[in-house]
mmCIF file of C-alpha atoms and ligand atoms in Angstrom:
data_model
loop_
_atom_site.group_PDB
_atom_site.id
_atom_site.type_symbol
_atom_site.label_atom_id
_atom_site.label_comp_id
_atom_site.label_asym_id
_atom_site.label_seq_id
_atom_site.Cartn_x
_atom_site.Cartn_y
_atom_site.Cartn_z
ATOM 1 C CA MET F 253 -179.715 -15.646 2.491
ATOM 2 C CA PHE F 254 -183.842 -17.121 1.933
ATOM 3 C CA ASN F 255 -183.607 -18.644 4.870
ATOM 4 C CA SER F 256 -184.184 -15.642 7.794
ATOM 5 C CA PHE F 257 -184.204 -12.832 4.749
ATOM 6 C CA ARG F 258 -186.363 -13.245 2.293
ATOM 7 C CA PRO F 259 -186.504 -10.352 -0.635
ATOM 8 C CA ILE F 260 -190.389 -10.018 -1.832
ATOM 9 C CA SER F 261 -191.831 -8.582 -4.601
ATOM 10 C CA LEU F 262 -194.562 -7.097 -4.612
ATOM 11 C CA LEU F 263 -192.705 1.812 -4.833
ATOM 12 C CA LEU F 264 -193.617 3.298 -2.762
ATOM 13 C CA SER F 265 -191.823 4.367 -0.125
ATOM 14 C CA GLN F 266 -192.887 2.357 3.517
ATOM 15 C CA PRO F 267 -196.158 0.176 2.427
ATOM 16 C CA PHE F 268 -198.295 -1.699 5.834
ATOM 17 C CA VAL F 269 -198.811 -5.641 5.114
ATOM 18 C CA HIS F 270 -202.219 -6.713 5.863
ATOM 19 C CA PHE F 271 -202.244 -9.803 6.301
ATOM 20 C CA GLN F 272 -204.958 -12.798 7.288
ATOM 21 C CA GLY F 273 -205.398 -14.139 10.518
ATOM 22 C CA GLU F 274 -207.094 -13.136 14.256
ATOM 23 C CA ASN F 275 -205.671 -11.629 16.290
ATOM 24 C CA PRO F 276 -203.915 -13.364 19.324
ATOM 25 C CA LYS F 277 -203.851 -9.948 20.881
ATOM 26 C CA LYS F 278 -207.350 -10.039 20.338
ATOM 27 C CA PRO F 279 -209.272 -13.295 19.921
ATOM 28 C CA GLY F 280 -212.477 -12.168 17.061
ATOM 29 C CA ALA F 281 -210.742 -9.495 15.603
ATOM 30 C CA PRO F 282 -208.396 -9.444 12.699
ATOM 31 C CA ASN F 283 -204.969 -8.643 12.794
ATOM 32 C CA THR F 284 -203.282 -5.500 12.550
ATOM 33 C CA VAL F 285 -201.067 -4.011 10.069
ATOM 34 C CA ARG F 286 -197.455 -4.269 9.580
ATOM 35 C CA LEU F 287 -194.877 -1.547 8.007
ATOM 36 C CA TYR F 288 -192.548 -2.749 5.521
ATOM 37 C CA SER F 289 -189.932 -0.604 3.590
ATOM 38 C CA ILE F 290 -190.216 -0.960 0.111
ATOM 39 C CA ALA F 291 -186.407 -2.008 -1.237
ATOM 40 C CA SER F 292 -187.302 -1.130 -4.897
ATOM 41 C CA THR F 293 -189.059 2.237 -6.842
ATOM 42 C CA ARG F 294 -191.631 3.204 -9.030
ATOM 43 C CA TYR F 295 -190.529 0.783 -11.487
ATOM 44 C CA GLY F 296 -189.866 -2.991 -9.641
ATOM 45 C CA ASP F 297 -187.148 -5.585 -10.593
ATOM 46 C CA SER F 298 -189.188 -6.566 -13.573
ATOM 47 C CA PHE F 299 -189.424 -2.049 -14.298
ATOM 48 C CA ASP F 300 -193.166 -2.453 -15.975
ATOM 49 C CA GLY F 301 -193.759 -0.872 -12.628
ATOM 50 C CA ARG F 302 -195.392 -4.148 -11.625
ATOM 51 C CA THR F 303 -194.412 -5.110 -8.629
ATOM 52 C CA ALA F 304 -192.045 -3.442 -5.142
ATOM 53 C CA SER F 305 -190.042 -5.437 -4.199
ATOM 54 C CA LEU F 306 -189.550 -5.934 0.445
ATOM 55 C CA CYS F 307 -186.875 -7.661 2.060
ATOM 56 C CA VAL F 308 -188.639 -9.184 5.257
ATOM 57 C CA ARG F 309 -186.609 -9.891 8.554
ATOM 58 C CA ARG F 310 -188.331 -13.625 10.231
ATOM 59 C CA ALA F 311 -188.807 -12.517 13.756
ATOM 60 C CA VAL F 312 -188.658 -15.910 15.688
ATOM 61 C CA TYR F 313 -188.096 -15.324 19.978
ATOM 62 C CA TYR F 314 -185.376 -17.147 21.362
ATOM 63 C CA ASP F 315 -186.991 -18.094 25.279
ATOM 64 C CA PRO F 316 -184.605 -16.191 27.604
ATOM 65 C CA GLU F 317 -184.313 -19.231 30.112
ATOM 66 C CA THR F 318 -183.323 -22.141 27.572
ATOM 67 C CA GLY F 319 -181.765 -20.655 24.923
ATOM 68 C CA LYS F 320 -184.094 -22.030 22.563
ATOM 69 C CA GLU F 321 -186.567 -21.533 19.726
ATOM 70 C CA ASP F 322 -190.196 -21.410 20.681
ATOM 71 C CA PRO F 323 -191.773 -21.530 17.181
ATOM 72 C CA SER F 324 -195.665 -20.572 19.111
ATOM 73 C CA LYS F 325 -193.679 -16.589 19.676
ATOM 74 C CA LYS F 326 -192.603 -15.630 16.005
ATOM 75 C CA GLY F 327 -192.758 -13.220 14.866
ATOM 76 C CA ILE F 328 -196.239 -13.698 13.319
ATOM 77 C CA CYS F 329 -196.798 -10.750 9.772
ATOM 78 C CA SER F 330 -193.057 -11.873 9.235
ATOM 79 C CA ASN F 331 -192.842 -15.750 8.945
ATOM 80 C CA PHE F 332 -196.811 -15.076 7.404
ATOM 81 C CA LEU F 333 -194.634 -12.716 4.540
ATOM 82 C CA CYS F 334 -191.252 -14.861 4.484
ATOM 83 C CA ASP F 335 -192.982 -18.665 4.199
ATOM 84 C CA SER F 336 -195.803 -16.674 1.230
ATOM 85 C CA LYS F 337 -195.474 -18.407 -1.906
ATOM 86 C CA PRO F 338 -195.658 -17.215 -5.131
ATOM 87 C CA GLY F 339 -199.171 -16.723 -5.938
ATOM 88 C CA ASP F 340 -199.741 -16.888 -2.832
ATOM 89 C CA LYS F 341 -201.910 -13.608 -1.589
ATOM 90 C CA ILE F 342 -200.885 -10.646 0.414
ATOM 91 C CA GLN F 343 -203.305 -7.249 1.170
ATOM 92 C CA ILE F 344 -200.703 -3.667 1.629
ATOM 93 C CA THR F 345 -202.133 -1.213 1.870
ATOM 94 C CA GLY F 346 -200.014 2.755 1.615
ATOM 95 C CA PRO F 347 -196.842 4.079 1.377
ATOM 96 C CA SER F 348 -197.381 6.398 4.361
ATOM 97 C CA GLY F 349 -193.566 8.364 4.896
ATOM 98 C CA LYS F 350 -192.266 10.667 3.353
ATOM 99 C CA ILE F 351 -188.493 10.679 5.514
ATOM 100 C CA MET F 352 -186.282 7.949 3.572
ATOM 101 C CA LEU F 353 -188.201 9.220 -0.562
ATOM 102 C CA LEU F 354 -184.764 10.265 -2.304
ATOM 103 C CA PRO F 355 -184.444 13.732 -3.468
ATOM 104 C CA GLU F 356 -184.077 13.938 -6.621
ATOM 105 C CA ASP F 357 -183.981 18.154 -6.718
ATOM 106 C CA ASP F 358 -180.254 17.947 -8.068
ATOM 107 C CA PRO F 359 -178.716 14.917 -9.718
ATOM 108 C CA ASN F 360 -175.540 15.866 -8.769
ATOM 109 C CA ALA F 361 -175.962 15.602 -4.709
ATOM 110 C CA THR F 362 -173.966 13.468 -2.538
ATOM 111 C CA HIS F 363 -176.195 10.679 -0.335
ATOM 112 C CA ILE F 364 -174.009 9.765 3.054
ATOM 113 C CA MET F 365 -176.741 5.923 3.398
ATOM 114 C CA ILE F 366 -177.324 4.150 7.087
ATOM 115 C CA GLY F 367 -178.196 0.528 7.651
ATOM 116 C CA THR F 368 -177.996 -2.737 9.880
ATOM 117 C CA GLY F 369 -179.745 -4.784 8.347
ATOM 118 C CA THR F 370 -183.035 -4.904 6.711
ATOM 119 C CA GLY F 371 -182.944 -0.539 6.976
ATOM 120 C CA VAL F 372 -180.780 -1.414 3.357
ATOM 121 C CA ALA F 373 -184.476 -1.138 1.858
ATOM 122 C CA PRO F 374 -184.820 2.102 0.687
ATOM 123 C CA PHE F 375 -181.549 2.462 0.312
ATOM 124 C CA ARG F 376 -181.215 -0.383 -2.890
ATOM 125 C CA GLY F 377 -184.673 0.959 -4.126
ATOM 126 C CA TYR F 378 -182.192 4.206 -4.054
ATOM 127 C CA LEU F 379 -179.524 3.119 -5.864
ATOM 128 C CA ARG F 380 -181.562 0.974 -8.481
ATOM 129 C CA ARG F 381 -182.185 4.557 -9.046
ATOM 130 C CA MET F 382 -179.600 6.299 -9.775
ATOM 131 C CA PHE F 383 -177.106 2.987 -11.780
ATOM 132 C CA MET F 384 -179.661 0.643 -12.560
ATOM 133 C CA GLU F 385 -182.929 3.050 -14.342
ATOM 134 C CA ASP F 386 -182.790 5.250 -16.895
ATOM 135 C CA VAL F 387 -185.063 8.199 -16.089
ATOM 136 C CA PRO F 388 -185.011 11.153 -18.078
ATOM 137 C CA SER F 389 -185.422 13.921 -15.300
ATOM 138 C CA PHE F 390 -182.984 12.093 -13.069
ATOM 139 C CA LYS F 391 -179.067 11.357 -14.253
ATOM 140 C CA PHE F 392 -176.906 10.962 -11.630
ATOM 141 C CA GLY F 393 -174.289 12.156 -11.517
ATOM 142 C CA GLY F 394 -173.072 12.700 -7.295
ATOM 143 C CA LEU F 395 -172.258 10.463 -4.575
ATOM 144 C CA ALA F 396 -173.146 7.646 -2.804
ATOM 145 C CA TRP F 397 -171.805 6.480 -0.362
ATOM 146 C CA LEU F 398 -173.307 3.097 1.213
ATOM 147 C CA PHE F 399 -172.143 1.697 4.846
ATOM 148 C CA LEU F 400 -174.179 -1.651 5.261
ATOM 149 C CA GLY F 401 -173.855 -3.479 8.853
ATOM 150 C CA VAL F 402 -174.614 -7.019 8.755
ATOM 151 C CA ALA F 403 -173.914 -10.489 10.971
ATOM 152 C CA ASN F 404 -171.357 -11.610 7.917
ATOM 153 C CA THR F 405 -170.430 -11.786 4.940
ATOM 154 C CA ASP F 406 -173.582 -14.777 4.606
ATOM 155 C CA SER F 407 -175.970 -12.297 5.612
ATOM 156 C CA LEU F 408 -174.657 -9.289 3.205
ATOM 157 C CA LEU F 409 -178.051 -8.329 0.986
ATOM 158 C CA TYR F 410 -177.897 -7.505 -2.698
ATOM 159 C CA ASP F 411 -174.292 -7.580 -2.078
ATOM 160 C CA GLU F 412 -173.531 -8.824 -6.066
ATOM 161 C CA GLU F 413 -175.987 -5.613 -6.763
ATOM 162 C CA PHE F 414 -173.937 -3.225 -5.320
ATOM 163 C CA THR F 415 -170.475 -5.017 -6.024
ATOM 164 C CA ASN F 416 -171.554 -4.620 -9.695
ATOM 165 C CA TYR F 417 -172.230 -0.844 -9.047
ATOM 166 C CA LEU F 418 -169.192 -0.405 -7.620
ATOM 167 C CA GLN F 419 -168.036 -1.911 -10.795
ATOM 168 C CA GLN F 420 -169.578 0.649 -13.250
ATOM 169 C CA TYR F 421 -169.194 3.109 -11.390
ATOM 170 C CA PRO F 422 -166.442 3.569 -9.103
ATOM 171 C CA GLU F 423 -166.882 7.165 -9.512
ATOM 172 C CA ASN F 424 -170.535 7.539 -7.966
ATOM 173 C CA PHE F 425 -170.637 4.544 -5.430
ATOM 174 C CA ARG F 426 -169.023 4.061 -1.929
ATOM 175 C CA TYR F 427 -169.698 0.520 -0.102
ATOM 176 C CA ASP F 428 -168.387 0.054 3.155
ATOM 177 C CA LYS F 429 -169.859 -3.202 5.511
ATOM 178 C CA ALA F 430 -168.903 -3.416 8.472
ATOM 179 C CA LEU F 431 -169.649 -6.721 9.886
ATOM 180 C CA SER F 432 -170.118 -7.017 13.982
ATOM 181 C CA ARG F 433 -169.399 -10.959 14.173
ATOM 182 C CA GLU F 434 -166.184 -11.180 11.756
ATOM 183 C CA GLN F 435 -164.479 -7.582 11.551
ATOM 184 C CA LYS F 436 -163.827 -6.689 14.940
ATOM 185 C CA ASN F 437 -163.475 -2.563 15.828
ATOM 186 C CA LYS F 438 -160.177 -0.523 16.787
ATOM 187 C CA SER F 439 -161.094 -1.387 20.391
ATOM 188 C CA GLY F 440 -160.982 -4.938 19.107
ATOM 189 C CA GLY F 441 -165.592 -5.073 20.210
ATOM 190 C CA LYS F 442 -167.469 -5.942 17.354
ATOM 191 C CA MET F 443 -167.682 -3.908 13.648
ATOM 192 C CA TYR F 444 -170.806 -1.619 13.604
ATOM 193 C CA VAL F 445 -171.741 0.904 11.616
ATOM 194 C CA GLN F 446 -170.916 3.449 14.230
ATOM 195 C CA ASP F 447 -167.380 2.346 13.431
ATOM 196 C CA ARG F 448 -166.712 2.865 10.071
ATOM 197 C CA ILE F 449 -168.217 6.564 10.148
ATOM 198 C CA GLU F 450 -165.185 7.002 12.583
ATOM 199 C CA GLU F 451 -163.279 6.003 10.227
ATOM 200 C CA TYR F 452 -164.123 8.015 8.096
ATOM 201 C CA SER F 453 -165.396 11.155 9.600
ATOM 202 C CA ASP F 454 -163.457 13.649 8.417
ATOM 203 C CA GLU F 455 -164.423 12.777 4.589
ATOM 204 C CA ILE F 456 -168.546 12.632 6.384
ATOM 205 C CA PHE F 457 -167.807 15.854 8.050
ATOM 206 C CA LYS F 458 -167.259 17.931 4.963
ATOM 207 C CA LEU F 459 -169.490 16.666 2.651
ATOM 208 C CA LEU F 460 -172.558 17.757 5.055
ATOM 209 C CA ASP F 461 -170.713 20.864 5.699
ATOM 210 C CA ASP F 462 -171.254 20.433 1.682
ATOM 211 C CA GLY F 463 -174.507 19.835 1.981
ATOM 212 C CA ALA F 464 -174.895 15.765 1.946
ATOM 213 C CA HIS F 465 -178.096 14.307 2.847
ATOM 214 C CA ILE F 466 -177.167 11.497 5.506
ATOM 215 C CA TYR F 467 -179.442 8.362 6.230
ATOM 216 C CA PHE F 468 -180.419 6.145 8.417
ATOM 217 C CA CYS F 469 -182.418 3.068 8.629
ATOM 218 C CA GLY F 470 -182.944 0.550 10.691
ATOM 219 C CA LEU F 471 -182.134 -0.380 14.203
ATOM 220 C CA LYS F 472 -183.110 1.278 16.149
ATOM 221 C CA GLY F 473 -181.072 0.922 18.684
ATOM 222 C CA MET F 474 -178.106 2.227 16.294
ATOM 223 C CA MET F 475 -179.111 5.585 16.931
ATOM 224 C CA LEU F 476 -178.028 6.170 20.394
ATOM 225 C CA GLY F 477 -174.323 4.226 19.141
ATOM 226 C CA ILE F 478 -174.362 6.663 15.599
ATOM 227 C CA GLN F 479 -175.102 10.487 17.727
ATOM 228 C CA ASP F 480 -172.801 9.708 19.986
ATOM 229 C CA THR F 481 -169.206 8.768 17.995
ATOM 230 C CA LEU F 482 -170.673 11.760 16.076
ATOM 231 C CA LYS F 483 -170.669 13.694 18.857
ATOM 232 C CA ARG F 484 -167.658 12.654 20.347
ATOM 233 C CA VAL F 485 -166.085 13.102 16.372
ATOM 234 C CA ALA F 486 -167.041 17.330 16.654
ATOM 235 C CA GLU F 487 -165.562 17.610 19.481
ATOM 236 C CA GLN F 488 -162.359 16.943 18.535
ATOM 237 C CA ARG F 489 -162.839 18.689 15.674
ATOM 238 C CA GLY F 490 -163.985 21.813 17.938
ATOM 239 C CA GLU F 491 -167.181 21.748 16.853
ATOM 240 C CA SER F 492 -170.456 21.470 18.521
ATOM 241 C CA TRP F 493 -172.763 18.757 17.171
ATOM 242 C CA ASP F 494 -175.939 19.611 19.105
ATOM 243 C CA GLN F 495 -175.569 22.557 16.421
ATOM 244 C CA LYS F 496 -174.526 20.768 13.874
ATOM 245 C CA LEU F 497 -177.470 18.229 13.949
ATOM 246 C CA SER F 498 -180.306 20.987 14.305
ATOM 247 C CA GLN F 499 -177.763 22.579 11.521
ATOM 248 C CA LEU F 500 -178.680 19.676 9.490
ATOM 249 C CA LYS F 501 -182.096 19.007 9.825
ATOM 250 C CA LYS F 502 -183.051 23.069 8.863
ATOM 251 C CA ASN F 503 -181.325 22.429 5.761
ATOM 252 C CA LYS F 504 -182.969 18.766 5.171
ATOM 253 C CA GLN F 505 -179.967 16.571 4.938
ATOM 254 C CA TRP F 506 -181.021 14.009 7.980
ATOM 255 C CA HIS F 507 -182.763 11.533 7.681
ATOM 256 C CA VAL F 508 -184.068 8.705 10.054
ATOM 257 C CA GLU F 509 -186.448 5.786 9.769
ATOM 258 C CA VAL F 510 -185.784 3.027 12.615
ATOM 259 C CA TYR F 511 -187.566 0.609 14.055
HETATM 260 P P1 FDA J 249 -194.929 -10.038 15.741
HETATM 261 O O1 FDA J 249 -195.903 -8.354 16.304
HETATM 262 O O2 FDA J 249 -195.538 -10.789 16.065
HETATM 263 O O3 FDA J 249 -193.962 -9.856 17.020
HETATM 264 C C1 FDA J 249 -193.206 -8.801 17.704
HETATM 265 C C2 FDA J 249 -191.950 -9.390 18.056
HETATM 266 O O4 FDA J 249 -192.537 -9.911 19.573
HETATM 267 C C3 FDA J 249 -190.914 -10.863 17.943
HETATM 268 O O5 FDA J 249 -189.803 -11.001 17.641
HETATM 269 C C4 FDA J 249 -192.199 -11.949 18.707
HETATM 270 O O6 FDA J 249 -190.604 -13.364 17.649
HETATM 271 C C5 FDA J 249 -192.022 -11.212 19.745
HETATM 272 N N1 FDA J 249 -193.182 -11.834 20.595
HETATM 273 C C6 FDA J 249 -193.745 -13.113 20.380
HETATM 274 N N2 FDA J 249 -194.618 -13.138 21.327
HETATM 275 C C7 FDA J 249 -193.345 -12.728 22.397
HETATM 276 C C8 FDA J 249 -194.080 -13.160 23.739
HETATM 277 N N3 FDA J 249 -195.925 -13.903 24.303
HETATM 278 N N4 FDA J 249 -193.673 -12.687 24.557
HETATM 279 C C9 FDA J 249 -192.582 -12.538 24.323
HETATM 280 N N5 FDA J 249 -192.103 -12.337 22.376
HETATM 281 C C10 FDA J 249 -193.109 -12.399 22.141
HETATM 282 N N6 FDA J 249 -189.177 -5.140 9.119
HETATM 283 C C11 FDA J 249 -188.453 -6.386 8.205
HETATM 284 O O7 FDA J 249 -187.602 -7.084 8.366
HETATM 285 N N7 FDA J 249 -188.209 -4.881 6.445
HETATM 286 C C12 FDA J 249 -188.047 -4.195 6.937
HETATM 287 O O8 FDA J 249 -188.406 -3.255 5.649
HETATM 288 C C13 FDA J 249 -188.879 -3.099 7.836
HETATM 289 N N8 FDA J 249 -189.072 -1.862 8.065
HETATM 290 C C14 FDA J 249 -190.035 -1.145 8.683
HETATM 291 C C15 FDA J 249 -190.595 0.094 8.764
HETATM 292 C C16 FDA J 249 -190.573 0.737 9.595
HETATM 293 C C17 FDA J 249 -190.894 2.006 9.967
HETATM 294 C C18 FDA J 249 -191.383 0.384 10.294
HETATM 295 C C19 FDA J 249 -192.050 0.454 11.884
HETATM 296 C C20 FDA J 249 -190.683 -1.790 10.852
HETATM 297 C C21 FDA J 249 -190.565 -2.166 10.051
HETATM 298 N N9 FDA J 249 -190.071 -3.134 9.869
HETATM 299 C C22 FDA J 249 -189.712 -3.834 8.967
HETATM 300 C C23 FDA J 249 -190.498 -4.219 11.419
HETATM 301 C C24 FDA J 249 -191.950 -5.312 10.762
HETATM 302 O O9 FDA J 249 -192.645 -4.437 11.015
HETATM 303 C C25 FDA J 249 -191.873 -6.553 11.684
HETATM 304 O O10 FDA J 249 -191.985 -4.907 13.228
HETATM 305 C C26 FDA J 249 -191.517 -7.132 12.068
HETATM 306 O O11 FDA J 249 -191.402 -7.528 10.791
HETATM 307 C C27 FDA J 249 -192.098 -8.288 13.073
HETATM 308 O O12 FDA J 249 -193.834 -8.021 13.021
HETATM 309 P P2 FDA J 249 -194.581 -9.852 13.350
HETATM 310 O O13 FDA J 249 -195.619 -9.690 12.887
HETATM 311 O O14 FDA J 249 -193.503 -10.319 12.259
HETATM 312 O O15 FDA J 249 -193.459 -10.007 14.208
HETATM 313 P P1 A2P J 250 -174.856 -7.743 15.914
HETATM 314 O O1 A2P J 250 -176.052 -8.844 16.100
HETATM 315 O O2 A2P J 250 -173.051 -8.462 15.408
HETATM 316 O O3 A2P J 250 -174.981 -7.673 17.437
HETATM 317 P P2 A2P J 250 -179.727 -7.351 12.163
HETATM 318 O O4 A2P J 250 -179.060 -9.154 11.875
HETATM 319 O O5 A2P J 250 -180.052 -7.725 13.958
HETATM 320 O O6 A2P J 250 -180.443 -6.123 12.001
HETATM 321 O O7 A2P J 250 -178.458 -6.668 12.894
HETATM 322 C C1 A2P J 250 -178.235 -5.774 11.657
HETATM 323 C C2 A2P J 250 -176.587 -5.527 11.910
HETATM 324 O O8 A2P J 250 -176.656 -4.503 12.764
HETATM 325 C C3 A2P J 250 -175.697 -6.551 12.794
HETATM 326 O O9 A2P J 250 -174.871 -6.681 12.909
HETATM 327 C C4 A2P J 250 -175.753 -6.298 14.404
HETATM 328 O O10 A2P J 250 -174.915 -6.740 15.315
HETATM 329 C C5 A2P J 250 -175.399 -4.767 14.656
HETATM 330 N N1 A2P J 250 -176.326 -3.752 15.728
HETATM 331 C C6 A2P J 250 -177.293 -4.512 16.841
HETATM 332 N N2 A2P J 250 -176.766 -3.435 17.280
HETATM 333 C C7 A2P J 250 -176.085 -2.435 16.569
HETATM 334 C C8 A2P J 250 -176.204 -1.578 17.125
HETATM 335 N N3 A2P J 250 -176.450 -0.594 19.227
HETATM 336 N N4 A2P J 250 -175.584 -0.526 16.232
HETATM 337 C C9 A2P J 250 -175.136 -0.674 15.335
HETATM 338 N N5 A2P J 250 -175.297 -1.928 14.403
HETATM 339 C C10 A2P J 250 -176.171 -2.740 15.716
#
C-alpha cells in the first residue's frame, strides 16, 4: 500500500500543497500548487488537532509505446509527498471548497458515499467523525454507506478501520467494495462502483427519496458510467433521471468532487 498510496499526516476540506523546486514548464518560476482531499477531521489522527491526513497516489508515467515506466515524466507533487520523510517540511495552504464538507445539521441522516481510489479520503474523515470521535454536538445515529472501488484486495484503503466500524456499528454502517480486477460484474466485465450501485439501486433510490445525501469522490471518469447507470435504473422505475437529479441538486443532497 505504501508503494503507490501513501497516507500522510499533515482538517480542512482540501489543502493546497506547495512544494519545493522549479516549475519544469516555466523555468525560473516555482512549482504550482496541487490539491489534495483531507482524510481526517479537525482533530487529526492523534485527536490533538495538530495533524491532518492526506491519501496520496503516486502519479507514474508509462510510455504508451514501450509500456515501460518513464521516471523523467513522473508526477512532481505526488512523488514529492510520497518520498517525504518524517520531519520534512511541507508547505500547505487552504482548505478550500465546501462541496465535500459533511453536513452535521441532522445526526440521523443517511450518507451514501461513492469513492474510487484516493477518492475515499473525505469519506474516511466523515467516518471517523461518525464512529471514532466523541463529539457531543454530533452523536451519529443515521446510516453511512460506503461504496469503494479499487483494483484489488491489496489496494483497499483504510480497510481495517472500515471493517471495525462494520463490526461495532452494524446498524449504522454499510461497506461495499468493487474490486475491478478481482471481481466481475453481471456482464462479465470489470466490477466498478456503478455496478454495485445498480445492484442496490432499489434501496439507494428509496433512501434518496427519503432525503439521503449522496457523495462522489475520485476518478472523474466514473461519473459518466454512474450517471448512465442511475439514468437506466430511473427509467426502469418509470422515473425521469433528469428531474430527479435536478431535485437532488436543489435539495443539496448531491455532492460531487472528481479529478
Ligand atoms: P504532475 O502534475 O506533475 O503530472 C500530472 C500527470 O502528467 C502525471 O500522471 C505525470 O506522470 C504526467 N506527465 C508528466 N510529464 C509528462 C509528459 N511530458 N507527457 C505526458 N504526461 C506527463 N490526488 C491524490 O492522490 N489524492 C487526493 O486526495 C486528491 N484529491 C484531489 C482533489 C481535487 C479537487 C483535485 C482537483 C485533485 C486531487 N488530486 C488528488 C490530484 C492531485 O491534485 C494531483 O493532480 C496529482 O497528485 C498529480 O500531481 P503530480 O504533481 O504528482 O503530477
Ligand atoms: P481499473 O483501473 O481496474 O479499470 P485508480 O486506482 O486508478 O484510482 O482507480 C480506482 C478504481 O477505479 C480502480 O478499481 C479502477 O479500475 C476504477 N475505475 C477506473 N475507471 C473507472 C470508471 N470509468 N468508472 C468506475 N471505476 C473506474
